[in-house]
Amino acid sequence: MPELPEVETVRIGLSKWVTGRTIATAEVLHPRAIRRHLPGDAHFAAVLAGRTVLDVSRRGKYLWLPLDSGDAIIGHLGMSGQLLMQPAEAEDEKHLRVRFTFTDGGPQLRFVDQRTFGGLSVSEGGAGLPDEISHIARDPMDPLFDDTAFTARIRGRHTEVKRALLDQTLISGVGNIYADEALWRAGLHGTRPTDQLTRPAVARLLGHVRDVLSEAIVAGGTSFDELYVDVNGESGYFDRSLNAYGRENEPCHRCGAIIRREQFMNRSSFSCPRCQPKPRS
């Protein structure tokens, strides 16, 4: 699942390509791609034709494109979604789901999604912040993220620290990969109780979350296969810098101990048994 760095990389690319351009047509090629747009594909196409894209914004793992009508296009990549800029003459991708053309005749915006877990929709009056995603917390890269409030909220919860990092109503944009990486840097095991964290420990963890996300954005995100690419179809390369995630049975870059893999919420967690000892029962 693309996390904040991957979605931010796409946002940056889209902003360069679509801001200020006027949509000519919005062609829906697979209804599941707009399943969250309840009025259907004809309404989706009609409400977007002739509308100008003002910007490309992000809240956590969601994108939204404010329009001159006051509405917004909301996008979520799901497991395999791609937002690609392609010349009009380029051959259609096998899993092309939605195509946007523009009045200037320039490159098209194409939503490609092999597994169709992602999707697009139009939020009426959502140019500022769509109601559909307003419940999602700000992410730690947002200048309005409140460190003090976050510290109080995470310390006031009776849960494990990794579960807290993945709670998008508490802090958004962090997924399994970057949670493991930040916890490795902080020397914390993911099952550490949040109500036992000191304020300085939370501050250090939050700093490591920001560092990991910033470095991953510079690297264009993390690509383990061909499903995540930026708007130009290029893969990210932060996987070369991973210290914990996906490194089972490999030596820890800090102490040399063998990285372990543990089951976590139908997924896997990776950590160092020496640098990140499990909390005592």
PDB file of C-alpha atoms in Angstrom:
ATOM      1  CA  MET A   1       0.000   0.000   0.000  1.00  0.00           C
ATOM      2  CA  PRO A   2       1.545   3.355  -0.989  1.00  0.00           C
ATOM      3  CA  GLU A   3       2.323   5.462   2.064  1.00  0.00           C
ATOM      4  CA  LEU A   4       2.984   9.186   2.475  1.00  0.00           C
ATOM      5  CA  PRO A   5       6.290   9.356   0.523  1.00  0.00           C
ATOM      6  CA  GLU A   6       4.830   7.545  -2.483  1.00  0.00           C
ATOM      7  CA  VAL A   7       1.663   9.662  -2.522  1.00  0.00           C
ATOM      8  CA  GLU A   8       3.626  12.872  -2.000  1.00  0.00           C
ATOM      9  CA  THR A   9       5.912  11.941  -4.901  1.00  0.00           C
ATOM     10  CA  VAL A  10       2.840  11.513  -7.104  1.00  0.00           C
ATOM     11  CA  ARG A  11       1.392  14.812  -5.819  1.00  0.00           C
ATOM     12  CA  ILE A  12       4.561  16.713  -6.705  1.00  0.00           C
ATOM     13  CA  GLY A  13       4.588  15.242 -10.196  1.00  0.00           C
ATOM     14  CA  LEU A  14       0.896  15.881 -10.796  1.00  0.00           C
ATOM     15  CA  SER A  15       1.189  19.451  -9.605  1.00  0.00           C
ATOM     16  CA  LYS A  16       3.740  20.193 -12.311  1.00  0.00           C
ATOM     17  CA  TRP A  17       1.634  18.586 -15.029  1.00  0.00           C
ATOM     18  CA  VAL A  18      -2.008  19.443 -14.352  1.00  0.00           C
ATOM     19  CA  THR A  19      -2.201  22.665 -12.322  1.00  0.00           C
ATOM     20  CA  GLY A  20      -3.840  25.382 -14.393  1.00  0.00           C
ATOM     21  CA  ARG A  21      -5.053  23.011 -17.112  1.00  0.00           C
ATOM     22  CA  THR A  22      -8.704  22.619 -18.083  1.00  0.00           C
ATOM     23  CA  ILE A  23     -10.280  19.177 -18.339  1.00  0.00           C
ATOM     24  CA  ALA A  24     -11.848  18.439 -21.723  1.00  0.00           C
ATOM     25  CA  THR A  25     -13.144  14.939 -21.016  1.00  0.00           C
ATOM     26  CA  ALA A  26     -13.183  12.411 -18.180  1.00  0.00           C
ATOM     27  CA  GLU A  27     -13.645   8.936 -19.646  1.00  0.00           C
ATOM     28  CA  VAL A  28     -14.470   6.091 -17.233  1.00  0.00           C
ATOM     29  CA  LEU A  29     -13.333   2.730 -18.600  1.00  0.00           C
ATOM     30  CA  HIS A  30     -14.082   0.620 -15.524  1.00  0.00           C
ATOM     31  CA  PRO A  31     -16.948   1.462 -13.140  1.00  0.00           C
ATOM     32  CA  ARG A  32     -15.154   0.103 -10.073  1.00  0.00           C
ATOM     33  CA  ALA A  33     -12.583   2.898 -10.412  1.00  0.00           C
ATOM     34  CA  ILE A  34     -15.264   5.450  -9.469  1.00  0.00           C
ATOM     35  CA  ARG A  35     -17.348   3.252  -7.154  1.00  0.00           C
ATOM     36  CA  ARG A  36     -17.175   5.928  -4.429  1.00  0.00           C
ATOM     37  CA  HIS A  37     -18.727   8.450  -6.825  1.00  0.00           C
ATOM     38  CA  LEU A  38     -22.279   7.337  -6.188  1.00  0.00           C
ATOM     39  CA  PRO A  39     -24.029   9.354  -8.982  1.00  0.00           C
ATOM     40  CA  GLY A  40     -22.175   7.218 -11.546  1.00  0.00           C
ATOM     41  CA  ASP A  41     -19.857   7.602 -14.525  1.00  0.00           C
ATOM     42  CA  ALA A  42     -22.060   9.925 -16.625  1.00  0.00           C
ATOM     43  CA  HIS A  43     -22.297  12.415 -13.752  1.00  0.00           C
ATOM     44  CA  PHE A  44     -18.553  12.051 -13.076  1.00  0.00           C
ATOM     45  CA  ALA A  45     -17.766  12.979 -16.690  1.00  0.00           C
ATOM     46  CA  ALA A  46     -20.301  15.814 -16.884  1.00  0.00           C
ATOM     47  CA  VAL A  47     -19.314  17.545 -13.659  1.00  0.00           C
ATOM     48  CA  LEU A  48     -15.611  17.565 -14.631  1.00  0.00           C
ATOM     49  CA  ALA A  49     -15.813  18.666 -18.270  1.00  0.00           C
ATOM     50  CA  GLY A  50     -14.634  22.261 -18.635  1.00  0.00           C
ATOM     51  CA  ARG A  51     -13.300  22.500 -15.093  1.00  0.00           C
ATOM     52  CA  THR A  52      -9.810  23.880 -14.406  1.00  0.00           C
ATOM     53  CA  VAL A  53      -7.455  22.199 -11.922  1.00  0.00           C
ATOM     54  CA  LEU A  54      -6.239  24.789  -9.414  1.00  0.00           C
ATOM     55  CA  ASP A  55      -3.759  22.699  -7.417  1.00  0.00           C
ATOM     56  CA  VAL A  56      -2.919  19.192  -6.211  1.00  0.00           C
ATOM     57  CA  SER A  57      -3.186  18.646  -2.454  1.00  0.00           C
ATOM     58  CA  ARG A  58      -2.748  15.721  -0.087  1.00  0.00           C
ATOM     59  CA  ARG A  59      -4.113  14.575   3.277  1.00  0.00           C
ATOM     60  CA  GLY A  60      -2.286  11.486   4.510  1.00  0.00           C
ATOM     61  CA  LYS A  61      -2.486   8.900   1.723  1.00  0.00           C
ATOM     62  CA  TYR A  62      -5.279  10.711  -0.158  1.00  0.00           C
ATOM     63  CA  LEU A  63      -4.896  13.201  -3.001  1.00  0.00           C
ATOM     64  CA  TRP A  64      -7.380  15.864  -3.958  1.00  0.00           C
ATOM     65  CA  LEU A  65      -7.416  18.224  -6.934  1.00  0.00           C
ATOM     66  CA  PRO A  66      -9.309  21.485  -6.199  1.00  0.00           C
ATOM     67  CA  LEU A  67     -11.287  22.741  -9.197  1.00  0.00           C
ATOM     68  CA  ASP A  68     -12.468  26.209 -10.223  1.00  0.00           C
ATOM     69  CA  SER A  69     -16.053  25.061  -9.598  1.00  0.00           C
ATOM     70  CA  GLY A  70     -15.357  24.694  -5.870  1.00  0.00           C
ATOM     71  CA  ASP A  71     -15.507  20.905  -6.197  1.00  0.00           C
ATOM     72  CA  ALA A  72     -12.528  18.549  -6.004  1.00  0.00           C
ATOM     73  CA  ILE A  73     -11.377  15.249  -7.451  1.00  0.00           C
ATOM     74  CA  ILE A  74     -10.399  12.832  -4.664  1.00  0.00           C
ATOM     75  CA  GLY A  75      -7.930  10.062  -5.446  1.00  0.00           C
ATOM     76  CA  HIS A  76      -6.639   7.056  -3.523  1.00  0.00           C
ATOM     77  CA  LEU A  77      -4.081   4.704  -5.065  1.00  0.00           C
ATOM     78  CA  GLY A  78      -5.113   1.596  -3.140  1.00  0.00           C
ATOM     79  CA  MET A  79      -2.692  -1.304  -3.603  1.00  0.00           C
ATOM     80  CA  SER A  80      -1.745  -0.811  -7.236  1.00  0.00           C
ATOM     81  CA  GLY A  81      -3.141   2.506  -8.484  1.00  0.00           C
ATOM     82  CA  GLN A  82      -1.030   4.721 -10.730  1.00  0.00           C
ATOM     83  CA  LEU A  83      -1.654   8.272 -11.923  1.00  0.00           C
ATOM     84  CA  LEU A  84       0.353   8.593 -15.111  1.00  0.00           C
ATOM     85  CA  MET A  85       0.944  11.448 -17.538  1.00  0.00           C
ATOM     86  CA  GLN A  86       0.955  10.094 -21.093  1.00  0.00           C
ATOM     87  CA  PRO A  87       1.047  11.581 -24.600  1.00  0.00           C
ATOM     88  CA  ALA A  88      -2.307  11.307 -26.354  1.00  0.00           C
ATOM     89  CA  GLU A  89      -0.805   8.948 -28.920  1.00  0.00           C
ATOM     90  CA  ALA A  90       0.547   6.535 -26.284  1.00  0.00           C
ATOM     91  CA  GLU A  91      -1.013   3.070 -26.348  1.00  0.00           C
ATOM     92  CA  ASP A  92      -3.596   2.410 -23.641  1.00  0.00           C
ATOM     93  CA  GLU A  93      -2.285   0.582 -20.595  1.00  0.00           C
ATOM     94  CA  LYS A  94      -3.720  -2.883 -19.954  1.00  0.00           C
ATOM     95  CA  HIS A  95      -5.341  -1.769 -16.711  1.00  0.00           C
ATOM     96  CA  LEU A  96      -6.369   1.756 -17.724  1.00  0.00           C
ATOM     97  CA  ARG A  97      -9.475   2.702 -15.701  1.00  0.00           C
ATOM     98  CA  VAL A  98     -10.010   6.460 -16.177  1.00  0.00           C
ATOM     99  CA  ARG A  99      -8.632   8.869 -18.771  1.00  0.00           C
ATOM    100  CA  PHE A 100      -8.585  12.671 -18.517  1.00  0.00           C
ATOM    101  CA  THR A 101      -7.918  14.773 -21.604  1.00  0.00           C
ATOM    102  CA  PHE A 102      -7.283  18.510 -21.502  1.00  0.00           C
ATOM    103  CA  THR A 103      -8.337  21.381 -23.713  1.00  0.00           C
ATOM    104  CA  ASP A 104      -4.726  22.254 -24.569  1.00  0.00           C
ATOM    105  CA  GLY A 105      -4.303  18.887 -26.316  1.00  0.00           C
ATOM    106  CA  GLY A 106      -1.284  18.082 -24.152  1.00  0.00           C
ATOM    107  CA  PRO A 107      -0.471  14.963 -22.139  1.00  0.00           C
ATOM    108  CA  GLN A 108      -3.364  12.976 -20.724  1.00  0.00           C
ATOM    109  CA  LEU A 109      -3.796  12.028 -17.076  1.00  0.00           C
ATOM    110  CA  ARG A 110      -4.494   8.303 -16.790  1.00  0.00           C
ATOM    111  CA  PHE A 111      -5.592   6.324 -13.754  1.00  0.00           C
ATOM    112  CA  VAL A 112      -4.240   2.788 -14.085  1.00  0.00           C
ATOM    113  CA  ASP A 113      -5.084   0.195 -11.446  1.00  0.00           C
ATOM    114  CA  GLN A 114      -4.445  -3.537 -11.803  1.00  0.00           C
ATOM    115  CA  ARG A 115      -6.256  -4.637  -8.641  1.00  0.00           C
ATOM    116  CA  THR A 116      -8.888  -1.838  -8.664  1.00  0.00           C
ATOM    117  CA  PHE A 117      -8.636  -1.240  -4.915  1.00  0.00           C
ATOM    118  CA  GLY A 118      -7.948   2.451  -5.545  1.00  0.00           C
ATOM    119  CA  GLY A 119     -10.396   4.932  -6.975  1.00  0.00           C
ATOM    120  CA  LEU A 120     -11.485   8.448  -7.901  1.00  0.00           C
ATOM    121  CA  SER A 121     -14.542  10.483  -6.975  1.00  0.00           C
ATOM    122  CA  VAL A 122     -15.788  14.068  -7.054  1.00  0.00           C
ATOM    123  CA  SER A 123     -16.414  15.894  -3.792  1.00  0.00           C
ATOM    124  CA  GLU A 124     -18.998  18.652  -4.147  1.00  0.00           C
ATOM    125  CA  GLY A 125     -17.691  21.838  -2.547  1.00  0.00           C
ATOM    126  CA  GLY A 126     -14.538  19.997  -1.477  1.00  0.00           C
ATOM    127  CA  ALA A 127     -11.894  22.290  -2.943  1.00  0.00           C
ATOM    128  CA  GLY A 128     -10.671  23.410   0.491  1.00  0.00           C
ATOM    129  CA  LEU A 129     -10.730  19.992   2.161  1.00  0.00           C
ATOM    130  CA  PRO A 130     -13.216  17.318   1.068  1.00  0.00           C
ATOM    131  CA  ASP A 131     -15.594  16.218   3.815  1.00  0.00           C
ATOM    132  CA  GLU A 132     -14.904  12.618   2.822  1.00  0.00           C
ATOM    133  CA  ILE A 133     -11.334  12.827   4.135  1.00  0.00           C
ATOM    134  CA  SER A 134     -11.688  15.497   6.829  1.00  0.00           C
ATOM    135  CA  HIS A 135     -11.589  12.838   9.575  1.00  0.00           C
ATOM    136  CA  ILE A 136      -8.021  11.932   8.629  1.00  0.00           C
ATOM    137  CA  ALA A 137      -5.393  13.475  10.899  1.00  0.00           C
ATOM    138  CA  ARG A 138      -2.697  15.791   9.623  1.00  0.00           C
ATOM    139  CA  ASP A 139       0.605  14.113   8.819  1.00  0.00           C
ATOM    140  CA  PRO A 140       3.888  14.964  10.550  1.00  0.00           C
ATOM    141  CA  MET A 141       5.186  16.768   7.427  1.00  0.00           C
ATOM    142  CA  ASP A 142       2.245  19.203   7.588  1.00  0.00           C
ATOM    143  CA  PRO A 143       3.369  22.582   9.014  1.00  0.00           C
ATOM    144  CA  LEU A 144       0.149  22.683  11.052  1.00  0.00           C
ATOM    145  CA  PHE A 145       0.780  19.301  12.707  1.00  0.00           C
ATOM    146  CA  ASP A 146       0.567  19.846  16.486  1.00  0.00           C
ATOM    147  CA  ASP A 147       3.423  17.997  18.216  1.00  0.00           C
ATOM    148  CA  THR A 148       2.160  18.809  21.708  1.00  0.00           C
ATOM    149  CA  ALA A 149      -1.349  17.555  21.010  1.00  0.00           C
ATOM    150  CA  PHE A 150      -0.004  14.406  19.355  1.00  0.00           C
ATOM    151  CA  THR A 151       2.218  13.668  22.352  1.00  0.00           C
ATOM    152  CA  ALA A 152      -0.691  14.033  24.744  1.00  0.00           C
ATOM    153  CA  ARG A 153      -2.998  11.872  22.637  1.00  0.00           C
ATOM    154  CA  ILE A 154      -0.552   9.007  22.050  1.00  0.00           C
ATOM    155  CA  ARG A 155       0.469   8.900  25.736  1.00  0.00           C
ATOM    156  CA  GLY A 156      -3.188   8.920  26.725  1.00  0.00           C
ATOM    157  CA  ARG A 157      -3.987   5.790  24.743  1.00  0.00           C
ATOM    158  CA  HIS A 158      -3.757   2.218  25.997  1.00  0.00           C
ATOM    159  CA  THR A 159      -2.326   0.619  22.877  1.00  0.00           C
ATOM    160  CA  GLU A 160       0.969  -0.418  21.286  1.00  0.00           C
ATOM    161  CA  VAL A 161       3.196   2.184  19.681  1.00  0.00           C
ATOM    162  CA  LYS A 162       3.144   0.675  16.192  1.00  0.00           C
ATOM    163  CA  ARG A 163      -0.641   0.425  16.220  1.00  0.00           C
ATOM    164  CA  ALA A 164      -0.751   4.095  17.193  1.00  0.00           C
ATOM    165  CA  LEU A 165       1.538   5.081  14.314  1.00  0.00           C
ATOM    166  CA  LEU A 166      -0.796   3.310  11.881  1.00  0.00           C
ATOM    167  CA  ASP A 167      -3.931   5.008  13.261  1.00  0.00           C
ATOM    168  CA  GLN A 168      -4.803   7.528  10.539  1.00  0.00           C
ATOM    169  CA  THR A 169      -7.072   9.463  12.924  1.00  0.00           C
ATOM    170  CA  LEU A 170      -4.069  10.110  15.180  1.00  0.00           C
ATOM    171  CA  ILE A 171      -1.274  10.636  12.651  1.00  0.00           C
ATOM    172  CA  SER A 172      -1.703  10.099   8.921  1.00  0.00           C
ATOM    173  CA  GLY A 173       0.498   8.890   6.110  1.00  0.00           C
ATOM    174  CA  VAL A 174       2.555   6.366   8.075  1.00  0.00           C
ATOM    175  CA  GLY A 175       2.145   2.729   7.033  1.00  0.00           C
ATOM    176  CA  ASN A 176       3.852  -0.549   7.799  1.00  0.00           C
ATOM    177  CA  ILE A 177       7.145   0.187   6.045  1.00  0.00           C
ATOM    178  CA  TYR A 178       7.878   3.591   7.535  1.00  0.00           C
ATOM    179  CA  ALA A 179       6.556   2.666  10.981  1.00  0.00           C
ATOM    180  CA  ASP A 180       9.113  -0.150  11.143  1.00  0.00           C
ATOM    181  CA  GLU A 181      11.870   2.152   9.931  1.00  0.00           C
ATOM    182  CA  ALA A 182      11.075   4.902  12.445  1.00  0.00           C
ATOM    183  CA  LEU A 183      10.815   2.423  15.314  1.00  0.00           C
ATOM    184  CA  TRP A 184      14.190   0.930  14.368  1.00  0.00           C
ATOM    185  CA  ARG A 185      15.788   4.371  14.457  1.00  0.00           C
ATOM    186  CA  ALA A 186      14.120   5.139  17.783  1.00  0.00           C
ATOM    187  CA  GLY A 187      15.166   1.790  19.306  1.00  0.00           C
ATOM    188  CA  LEU A 188      11.563   0.939  20.199  1.00  0.00           C
ATOM    189  CA  HIS A 189       9.787  -2.370  19.732  1.00  0.00           C
ATOM    190  CA  GLY A 190       6.384  -1.986  18.095  1.00  0.00           C
ATOM    191  CA  THR A 191       4.571  -3.533  21.054  1.00  0.00           C
ATOM    192  CA  ARG A 192       5.814  -0.918  23.531  1.00  0.00           C
ATOM    193  CA  PRO A 193       2.747   0.456  25.383  1.00  0.00           C
ATOM    194  CA  THR A 194       2.106   4.071  24.421  1.00  0.00           C
ATOM    195  CA  ASP A 195       1.073   5.062  27.946  1.00  0.00           C
ATOM    196  CA  GLN A 196       4.552   4.110  29.130  1.00  0.00           C
ATOM    197  CA  LEU A 197       6.325   6.431  26.684  1.00  0.00           C
ATOM    198  CA  THR A 198       7.855   9.564  28.143  1.00  0.00           C
ATOM    199  CA  ARG A 199       7.381  12.907  26.425  1.00  0.00           C
ATOM    200  CA  PRO A 200      11.056  12.964  25.302  1.00  0.00           C
ATOM    201  CA  ALA A 201      10.651   9.424  23.887  1.00  0.00           C
ATOM    202  CA  VAL A 202       7.627  10.520  21.848  1.00  0.00           C
ATOM    203  CA  ALA A 203       9.518  13.588  20.622  1.00  0.00           C
ATOM    204  CA  ARG A 204      12.449  11.420  19.504  1.00  0.00           C
ATOM    205  CA  LEU A 205      10.119   8.972  17.760  1.00  0.00           C
ATOM    206  CA  LEU A 206       8.294  11.779  15.969  1.00  0.00           C
ATOM    207  CA  GLY A 207      11.627  13.193  14.845  1.00  0.00           C
ATOM    208  CA  HIS A 208      12.611   9.826  13.396  1.00  0.00           C
ATOM    209  CA  VAL A 209       9.235   9.515  11.639  1.00  0.00           C
ATOM    210  CA  ARG A 210       9.846  12.874   9.987  1.00  0.00           C
ATOM    211  CA  ASP A 211      13.409  11.968   9.033  1.00  0.00           C
ATOM    212  CA  VAL A 212      12.364   8.667   7.448  1.00  0.00           C
ATOM    213  CA  LEU A 213       9.497  10.249   5.519  1.00  0.00           C
ATOM    214  CA  SER A 214      11.664  13.141   4.305  1.00  0.00           C
ATOM    215  CA  GLU A 215      14.424  10.834   3.089  1.00  0.00           C
ATOM    216  CA  ALA A 216      11.911   8.559   1.359  1.00  0.00           C
ATOM    217  CA  ILE A 217      10.319  11.514  -0.444  1.00  0.00           C
ATOM    218  CA  VAL A 218      13.733  12.571  -1.764  1.00  0.00           C
ATOM    219  CA  ALA A 219      14.221   8.992  -3.010  1.00  0.00           C
ATOM    220  CA  GLY A 220      10.845   8.987  -4.739  1.00  0.00           C
ATOM    221  CA  GLY A 221       9.339   6.484  -2.306  1.00  0.00           C
ATOM    222  CA  THR A 222       9.791   2.724  -2.012  1.00  0.00           C
ATOM    223  CA  SER A 223       9.119   0.360  -4.919  1.00  0.00           C
ATOM    224  CA  PHE A 224       9.156  -3.404  -4.362  1.00  0.00           C
ATOM    225  CA  ASP A 225       7.545  -4.170  -7.717  1.00  0.00           C
ATOM    226  CA  GLU A 226       6.287  -2.423 -10.839  1.00  0.00           C
ATOM    227  CA  LEU A 227       2.959  -1.453  -9.247  1.00  0.00           C
ATOM    228  CA  TYR A 228       4.201   1.727  -7.550  1.00  0.00           C
ATOM    229  CA  VAL A 229       5.626   4.326  -9.937  1.00  0.00           C
ATOM    230  CA  ASP A 230       5.511   8.107 -10.153  1.00  0.00           C
ATOM    231  CA  VAL A 231       3.615  10.087 -12.805  1.00  0.00           C
ATOM    232  CA  ASN A 232       6.423   9.443 -15.295  1.00  0.00           C
ATOM    233  CA  GLY A 233       6.356   5.688 -14.715  1.00  0.00           C
ATOM    234  CA  GLU A 234       9.602   5.669 -12.703  1.00  0.00           C
ATOM    235  CA  SER A 235      10.165   3.614  -9.542  1.00  0.00           C
ATOM    236  CA  GLY A 236      11.343   4.959  -6.198  1.00  0.00           C
ATOM    237  CA  TYR A 237      14.587   3.720  -4.679  1.00  0.00           C
ATOM    238  CA  PHE A 238      14.242   4.130  -0.897  1.00  0.00           C
ATOM    239  CA  ASP A 239      14.207   0.327  -0.621  1.00  0.00           C
ATOM    240  CA  ARG A 240      18.013   0.584  -0.856  1.00  0.00           C
ATOM    241  CA  SER A 241      18.028   2.519   2.442  1.00  0.00           C
ATOM    242  CA  LEU A 242      15.769   0.287   4.542  1.00  0.00           C
ATOM    243  CA  ASN A 243      17.194  -0.725   7.901  1.00  0.00           C
ATOM    244  CA  ALA A 244      14.431  -3.013   9.167  1.00  0.00           C
ATOM    245  CA  TYR A 245      11.490  -3.589   6.836  1.00  0.00           C
ATOM    246  CA  GLY A 246      11.873  -6.664   4.619  1.00  0.00           C
ATOM    247  CA  ARG A 247      15.311  -7.537   6.040  1.00  0.00           C
ATOM    248  CA  GLU A 248      14.474 -10.773   7.854  1.00  0.00           C
ATOM    249  CA  ASN A 249      17.601 -12.858   8.662  1.00  0.00           C
ATOM    250  CA  GLU A 250      19.921 -10.040   7.588  1.00  0.00           C
ATOM    251  CA  PRO A 251      22.315  -8.300  10.014  1.00  0.00           C
ATOM    252  CA  CYS A 252      21.208  -5.117  11.730  1.00  0.00           C
ATOM    253  CA  HIS A 253      23.068  -2.136  10.254  1.00  0.00           C
ATOM    254  CA  ARG A 254      23.633  -0.773  13.754  1.00  0.00           C
ATOM    255  CA  CYS A 255      24.612  -3.747  15.945  1.00  0.00           C
ATOM    256  CA  GLY A 256      24.919  -6.777  13.670  1.00  0.00           C
ATOM    257  CA  ALA A 257      22.160  -8.832  15.292  1.00  0.00           C
ATOM    258  CA  ILE A 258      19.860 -10.709  12.914  1.00  0.00           C
ATOM    259  CA  ILE A 259      16.681  -8.844  11.974  1.00  0.00           C
ATOM    260  CA  ARG A 260      13.540 -10.737  13.029  1.00  0.00           C
ATOM    261  CA  ARG A 261      10.101 -10.879  11.462  1.00  0.00           C
ATOM    262  CA  GLU A 262       6.967 -11.098  13.614  1.00  0.00           C
ATOM    263  CA  GLN A 263       3.284 -11.339  12.749  1.00  0.00           C
ATOM    264  CA  PHE A 264       1.391  -8.076  13.120  1.00  0.00           C
ATOM    265  CA  MET A 265      -2.259  -7.409  12.167  1.00  0.00           C
ATOM    266  CA  ASN A 266      -2.186  -9.876   9.244  1.00  0.00           C
ATOM    267  CA  ARG A 267       1.091  -8.319   8.137  1.00  0.00           C
ATOM    268  CA  SER A 268       4.696  -8.503   9.256  1.00  0.00           C
ATOM    269  CA  SER A 269       6.840  -6.373  11.528  1.00  0.00           C
ATOM    270  CA  PHE A 270      10.619  -6.277  11.247  1.00  0.00           C
ATOM    271  CA  SER A 271      12.904  -5.279  14.091  1.00  0.00           C
ATOM    272  CA  CYS A 272      16.281  -5.854  15.714  1.00  0.00           C
ATOM    273  CA  PRO A 273      16.142  -8.096  18.814  1.00  0.00           C
ATOM    274  CA  ARG A 274      19.088  -6.271  20.364  1.00  0.00           C
ATOM    275  CA  CYS A 275      18.370  -2.641  19.487  1.00  0.00           C
ATOM    276  CA  GLN A 276      14.602  -3.012  19.904  1.00  0.00           C
ATOM    277  CA  PRO A 277      14.018  -5.408  22.829  1.00  0.00           C
ATOM    278  CA  LYS A 278      10.467  -6.490  23.498  1.00  0.00           C
ATOM    279  CA  PRO A 279       8.920  -4.831  26.529  1.00  0.00           C
ATOM    280  CA  ARG A 280       8.626  -6.957  29.640  1.00  0.00           C
ATOM    281  CA  SER A 281       5.166  -8.346  30.325  1.00  0.00           C
TER     282      SER A 281
END
